[in-house]
Amino acid sequence: MTSVAEPLTRDLALRRAFSLYPTGVVALAAEVEGAPVGMAVNSFTSISLEPALVAISAARTSRTWPQLRGVPELGMSVLGHDQEQFSRRLASREGDRFGDQAMQRAEQGALLVDGAALWLTCRPYATYDGGDHEIALYEIADVQLFDGIEPLVFHQSRYRSIVGDPPRG
């Protein structure tokens, strides 16, 4: 058993505890007034098959979420293992988040990131109070899987890749 020299504050203890659960990194993106708007989240989960629903949560302090919450269609791209730098740009508060990142635009403005492991084109379904976050449910309108692309993973506050077992002989 490992002990900590000083007791952790509740907030720091919770941050560390939550970081133990590995998550994927999802780019939320849409075209807003003719320009790409996006952010990275790792609070993403499947909710239901019928109807097909996913949930994300966004911090109330986010300056990007208010621009995305009202779009009719939102792109959700589970980033690929080699897209760490793009994820960092999406998570930044300043600068050009998209750079030369290739994307596809869906009919109603959802933006989907090339090189991702999964694309979901989603429409707003419901929102809920989540304390210092807003929880948003989205109905999946379209899904595209890219089986050959391993997802980017965030675990213990670091980006990681999934390493599978070697093939059995």
PDB file of C-alpha atoms in Angstrom:
ATOM      1  CA  MET A   1       0.000   0.000   0.000  1.00  0.00           C
ATOM      2  CA  THR A   2       1.297   3.452  -0.938  1.00  0.00           C
ATOM      3  CA  SER A   3       0.830   6.449   1.307  1.00  0.00           C
ATOM      4  CA  VAL A   4       0.910  10.158   0.462  1.00  0.00           C
ATOM      5  CA  ALA A   5       3.132  12.433   2.550  1.00  0.00           C
ATOM      6  CA  GLU A   6       0.589  15.257   2.777  1.00  0.00           C
ATOM      7  CA  PRO A   7      -3.169  14.935   2.675  1.00  0.00           C
ATOM      8  CA  LEU A   8      -4.619  15.976  -0.658  1.00  0.00           C
ATOM      9  CA  THR A   9      -7.276  18.614  -0.971  1.00  0.00           C
ATOM     10  CA  ARG A  10     -10.634  17.165  -1.971  1.00  0.00           C
ATOM     11  CA  ASP A  11     -10.437  18.718  -5.462  1.00  0.00           C
ATOM     12  CA  LEU A  12      -6.929  17.366  -6.109  1.00  0.00           C
ATOM     13  CA  ALA A  13      -7.886  13.945  -4.764  1.00  0.00           C
ATOM     14  CA  LEU A  14     -10.919  13.862  -7.079  1.00  0.00           C
ATOM     15  CA  ARG A  15      -8.855  14.958 -10.098  1.00  0.00           C
ATOM     16  CA  ARG A  16      -6.377  12.172  -9.420  1.00  0.00           C
ATOM     17  CA  ALA A  17      -9.144   9.646  -8.818  1.00  0.00           C
ATOM     18  CA  PHE A  18     -10.984  10.565 -12.041  1.00  0.00           C
ATOM     19  CA  SER A  19      -7.704  10.409 -14.013  1.00  0.00           C
ATOM     20  CA  LEU A  20      -7.406   6.699 -13.204  1.00  0.00           C
ATOM     21  CA  TYR A  21     -10.236   5.924 -15.601  1.00  0.00           C
ATOM     22  CA  PRO A  22      -8.849   5.859 -19.174  1.00  0.00           C
ATOM     23  CA  THR A  23     -10.976   7.696 -21.713  1.00  0.00           C
ATOM     24  CA  GLY A  24     -10.957   8.376 -25.403  1.00  0.00           C
ATOM     25  CA  VAL A  25     -10.466  11.892 -26.705  1.00  0.00           C
ATOM     26  CA  VAL A  26     -13.356  13.274 -28.741  1.00  0.00           C
ATOM     27  CA  ALA A  27     -13.296  16.336 -30.974  1.00  0.00           C
ATOM     28  CA  LEU A  28     -16.624  18.183 -30.981  1.00  0.00           C
ATOM     29  CA  ALA A  29     -16.839  20.379 -34.066  1.00  0.00           C
ATOM     30  CA  ALA A  30     -19.273  22.269 -36.261  1.00  0.00           C
ATOM     31  CA  GLU A  31     -19.306  25.106 -38.700  1.00  0.00           C
ATOM     32  CA  VAL A  32     -20.657  28.230 -36.999  1.00  0.00           C
ATOM     33  CA  GLU A  33     -21.280  31.324 -39.116  1.00  0.00           C
ATOM     34  CA  GLY A  34     -19.004  29.924 -41.838  1.00  0.00           C
ATOM     35  CA  ALA A  35     -16.026  29.101 -39.578  1.00  0.00           C
ATOM     36  CA  PRO A  36     -14.969  25.892 -37.815  1.00  0.00           C
ATOM     37  CA  VAL A  37     -15.563  25.818 -34.055  1.00  0.00           C
ATOM     38  CA  GLY A  38     -14.405  22.930 -31.922  1.00  0.00           C
ATOM     39  CA  MET A  39     -13.193  21.616 -28.620  1.00  0.00           C
ATOM     40  CA  ALA A  40     -11.768  18.409 -27.193  1.00  0.00           C
ATOM     41  CA  VAL A  41     -13.582  16.421 -24.505  1.00  0.00           C
ATOM     42  CA  ASN A  42     -12.877  13.172 -22.737  1.00  0.00           C
ATOM     43  CA  SER A  43     -16.227  13.124 -20.951  1.00  0.00           C
ATOM     44  CA  PHE A  44     -18.027  11.105 -23.607  1.00  0.00           C
ATOM     45  CA  THR A  45     -20.071   7.941 -23.185  1.00  0.00           C
ATOM     46  CA  SER A  46     -22.605   5.791 -24.953  1.00  0.00           C
ATOM     47  CA  ILE A  47     -26.060   5.969 -23.381  1.00  0.00           C
ATOM     48  CA  SER A  48     -28.664   4.091 -25.432  1.00  0.00           C
ATOM     49  CA  LEU A  49     -29.097   2.036 -28.585  1.00  0.00           C
ATOM     50  CA  GLU A  50     -32.791   2.911 -29.024  1.00  0.00           C
ATOM     51  CA  PRO A  51     -32.830   5.763 -29.500  1.00  0.00           C
ATOM     52  CA  ALA A  52     -29.128   5.931 -30.361  1.00  0.00           C
ATOM     53  CA  LEU A  53     -27.762   8.376 -27.777  1.00  0.00           C
ATOM     54  CA  VAL A  54     -24.370   9.549 -26.534  1.00  0.00           C
ATOM     55  CA  ALA A  55     -23.563  12.000 -23.753  1.00  0.00           C
ATOM     56  CA  ILE A  56     -20.850  14.584 -23.349  1.00  0.00           C
ATOM     57  CA  SER A  57     -20.225  17.088 -20.613  1.00  0.00           C
ATOM     58  CA  ALA A  58     -18.728  20.539 -20.996  1.00  0.00           C
ATOM     59  CA  ALA A  59     -17.440  22.895 -18.345  1.00  0.00           C
ATOM     60  CA  ARG A  60     -19.611  25.909 -17.696  1.00  0.00           C
ATOM     61  CA  THR A  61     -16.433  28.007 -17.907  1.00  0.00           C
ATOM     62  CA  SER A  62     -15.816  26.942 -21.527  1.00  0.00           C
ATOM     63  CA  ARG A  63     -15.897  29.767 -24.060  1.00  0.00           C
ATOM     64  CA  THR A  64     -16.386  27.304 -26.920  1.00  0.00           C
ATOM     65  CA  TRP A  65     -19.291  25.246 -25.581  1.00  0.00           C
ATOM     66  CA  PRO A  66     -21.808  28.134 -25.814  1.00  0.00           C
ATOM     67  CA  GLN A  67     -21.041  28.342 -29.550  1.00  0.00           C
ATOM     68  CA  LEU A  68     -21.535  24.594 -30.070  1.00  0.00           C
ATOM     69  CA  ARG A  69     -24.505  23.906 -27.787  1.00  0.00           C
ATOM     70  CA  GLY A  70     -27.002  25.505 -30.170  1.00  0.00           C
ATOM     71  CA  VAL A  71     -25.892  24.033 -33.511  1.00  0.00           C
ATOM     72  CA  PRO A  72     -28.406  21.763 -35.261  1.00  0.00           C
ATOM     73  CA  GLU A  73     -25.761  19.109 -35.996  1.00  0.00           C
ATOM     74  CA  LEU A  74     -22.504  18.385 -34.165  1.00  0.00           C
ATOM     75  CA  GLY A  75     -19.616  16.249 -35.337  1.00  0.00           C
ATOM     76  CA  MET A  76     -18.012  13.958 -32.772  1.00  0.00           C
ATOM     77  CA  SER A  77     -14.723  12.407 -33.841  1.00  0.00           C
ATOM     78  CA  VAL A  78     -12.933   9.895 -31.614  1.00  0.00           C
ATOM     79  CA  LEU A  79      -9.369  10.978 -32.311  1.00  0.00           C
ATOM     80  CA  GLY A  80      -6.769   8.556 -33.610  1.00  0.00           C
ATOM     81  CA  HIS A  81      -3.625   7.609 -31.681  1.00  0.00           C
ATOM     82  CA  ASP A  82      -1.468   9.979 -33.763  1.00  0.00           C
ATOM     83  CA  GLN A  83      -3.664  13.060 -33.213  1.00  0.00           C
ATOM     84  CA  GLU A  84      -2.299  14.186 -29.835  1.00  0.00           C
ATOM     85  CA  GLN A  85      -1.076  17.542 -31.174  1.00  0.00           C
ATOM     86  CA  PHE A  86      -4.446  18.261 -32.739  1.00  0.00           C
ATOM     87  CA  SER A  87      -6.141  17.391 -29.434  1.00  0.00           C
ATOM     88  CA  ARG A  88      -3.834  19.823 -27.637  1.00  0.00           C
ATOM     89  CA  ARG A  89      -4.723  22.582 -30.125  1.00  0.00           C
ATOM     90  CA  LEU A  90      -8.440  21.905 -29.646  1.00  0.00           C
ATOM     91  CA  ALA A  91      -8.002  22.076 -25.879  1.00  0.00           C
ATOM     92  CA  SER A  92      -6.128  25.387 -25.997  1.00  0.00           C
ATOM     93  CA  ARG A  93      -7.859  28.660 -25.218  1.00  0.00           C
ATOM     94  CA  GLU A  94      -5.978  30.717 -27.808  1.00  0.00           C
ATOM     95  CA  GLY A  95      -4.730  30.432 -31.376  1.00  0.00           C
ATOM     96  CA  ASP A  96      -5.881  28.565 -34.457  1.00  0.00           C
ATOM     97  CA  ARG A  97      -7.347  25.302 -33.218  1.00  0.00           C
ATOM     98  CA  PHE A  98      -7.753  23.710 -36.634  1.00  0.00           C
ATOM     99  CA  GLY A  99      -4.631  24.733 -38.581  1.00  0.00           C
ATOM    100  CA  ASP A 100      -4.332  22.503 -41.622  1.00  0.00           C
ATOM    101  CA  GLN A 101      -6.324  19.637 -40.079  1.00  0.00           C
ATOM    102  CA  ALA A 102      -8.415  18.004 -42.830  1.00  0.00           C
ATOM    103  CA  MET A 103     -12.109  17.658 -42.044  1.00  0.00           C
ATOM    104  CA  GLN A 104     -15.337  16.666 -43.719  1.00  0.00           C
ATOM    105  CA  ARG A 105     -18.484  18.778 -43.461  1.00  0.00           C
ATOM    106  CA  ALA A 106     -21.856  17.050 -43.054  1.00  0.00           C
ATOM    107  CA  GLU A 107     -25.010  18.473 -44.594  1.00  0.00           C
ATOM    108  CA  GLN A 108     -26.095  20.593 -41.617  1.00  0.00           C
ATOM    109  CA  GLY A 109     -22.637  21.793 -40.574  1.00  0.00           C
ATOM    110  CA  ALA A 110     -21.177  19.024 -38.422  1.00  0.00           C
ATOM    111  CA  LEU A 111     -17.415  18.789 -38.909  1.00  0.00           C
ATOM    112  CA  LEU A 112     -15.708  15.387 -38.802  1.00  0.00           C
ATOM    113  CA  VAL A 113     -11.935  15.049 -38.378  1.00  0.00           C
ATOM    114  CA  ASP A 114      -9.950  13.057 -40.948  1.00  0.00           C
ATOM    115  CA  GLY A 115      -7.740  10.416 -39.330  1.00  0.00           C
ATOM    116  CA  ALA A 116     -10.177   9.747 -36.482  1.00  0.00           C
ATOM    117  CA  ALA A 117     -11.146   6.245 -35.336  1.00  0.00           C
ATOM    118  CA  LEU A 118     -14.878   7.043 -35.343  1.00  0.00           C
ATOM    119  CA  TRP A 119     -17.206   9.714 -36.727  1.00  0.00           C
ATOM    120  CA  LEU A 120     -20.597  10.437 -35.216  1.00  0.00           C
ATOM    121  CA  THR A 121     -22.924  13.016 -36.692  1.00  0.00           C
ATOM    122  CA  CYS A 122     -25.262  14.011 -33.875  1.00  0.00           C
ATOM    123  CA  ARG A 123     -28.285  16.174 -33.161  1.00  0.00           C
ATOM    124  CA  PRO A 124     -29.196  17.717 -29.772  1.00  0.00           C
ATOM    125  CA  TYR A 125     -31.547  15.594 -27.668  1.00  0.00           C
ATOM    126  CA  ALA A 126     -31.543  16.941 -24.063  1.00  0.00           C
ATOM    127  CA  THR A 127     -29.385  18.846 -21.580  1.00  0.00           C
ATOM    128  CA  TYR A 128     -29.038  18.506 -17.818  1.00  0.00           C
ATOM    129  CA  ASP A 129     -27.431  20.340 -14.936  1.00  0.00           C
ATOM    130  CA  GLY A 130     -24.173  18.648 -14.011  1.00  0.00           C
ATOM    131  CA  GLY A 131     -22.834  20.982 -11.328  1.00  0.00           C
ATOM    132  CA  ASP A 132     -19.913  22.905 -12.794  1.00  0.00           C
ATOM    133  CA  HIS A 133     -20.581  21.150 -16.128  1.00  0.00           C
ATOM    134  CA  GLU A 134     -23.511  20.872 -18.495  1.00  0.00           C
ATOM    135  CA  ILE A 135     -24.435  17.336 -19.545  1.00  0.00           C
ATOM    136  CA  ALA A 136     -25.724  17.076 -23.093  1.00  0.00           C
ATOM    137  CA  LEU A 137     -27.358  14.073 -24.743  1.00  0.00           C
ATOM    138  CA  TYR A 138     -27.127  13.787 -28.505  1.00  0.00           C
ATOM    139  CA  GLU A 139     -28.988  11.521 -30.896  1.00  0.00           C
ATOM    140  CA  ILE A 140     -26.742   9.835 -33.435  1.00  0.00           C
ATOM    141  CA  ALA A 141     -27.839  10.547 -36.998  1.00  0.00           C
ATOM    142  CA  ASP A 142     -24.893   8.853 -38.722  1.00  0.00           C
ATOM    143  CA  VAL A 143     -21.924   6.706 -37.723  1.00  0.00           C
ATOM    144  CA  GLN A 144     -18.735   5.824 -39.596  1.00  0.00           C
ATOM    145  CA  LEU A 145     -16.145   3.426 -38.148  1.00  0.00           C
ATOM    146  CA  PHE A 146     -12.476   3.326 -39.146  1.00  0.00           C
ATOM    147  CA  ASP A 147     -11.368  -0.074 -37.850  1.00  0.00           C
ATOM    148  CA  GLY A 148      -7.695   0.340 -38.807  1.00  0.00           C
ATOM    149  CA  ILE A 149      -7.207   3.403 -36.594  1.00  0.00           C
ATOM    150  CA  GLU A 150      -6.379   2.960 -32.913  1.00  0.00           C
ATOM    151  CA  PRO A 151      -7.919   5.642 -30.671  1.00  0.00           C
ATOM    152  CA  LEU A 152      -6.022   8.244 -28.686  1.00  0.00           C
ATOM    153  CA  VAL A 153      -6.410   7.592 -24.945  1.00  0.00           C
ATOM    154  CA  PHE A 154      -6.169   9.988 -21.993  1.00  0.00           C
ATOM    155  CA  HIS A 155      -5.136   8.348 -18.712  1.00  0.00           C
ATOM    156  CA  GLN A 156      -3.590   9.808 -15.532  1.00  0.00           C
ATOM    157  CA  SER A 157      -3.467  13.237 -17.202  1.00  0.00           C
ATOM    158  CA  ARG A 158      -1.363  11.945 -20.109  1.00  0.00           C
ATOM    159  CA  TYR A 159      -2.035  10.904 -23.677  1.00  0.00           C
ATOM    160  CA  ARG A 160      -1.488   7.236 -24.382  1.00  0.00           C
ATOM    161  CA  SER A 161      -2.001   4.636 -27.096  1.00  0.00           C
ATOM    162  CA  ILE A 162      -3.636   1.267 -26.755  1.00  0.00           C
ATOM    163  CA  VAL A 163      -1.138  -1.525 -27.189  1.00  0.00           C
ATOM    164  CA  GLY A 164      -2.731  -4.836 -28.004  1.00  0.00           C
ATOM    165  CA  ASP A 165      -1.444  -8.299 -27.308  1.00  0.00           C
ATOM    166  CA  PRO A 166       0.752  -9.752 -30.051  1.00  0.00           C
ATOM    167  CA  PRO A 167      -1.035 -12.104 -32.450  1.00  0.00           C
ATOM    168  CA  ARG A 168      -1.208 -15.691 -31.254  1.00  0.00           C
ATOM    169  CA  GLY A 169       0.739 -18.140 -33.347  1.00  0.00           C
TER     170      GLY A 169
END
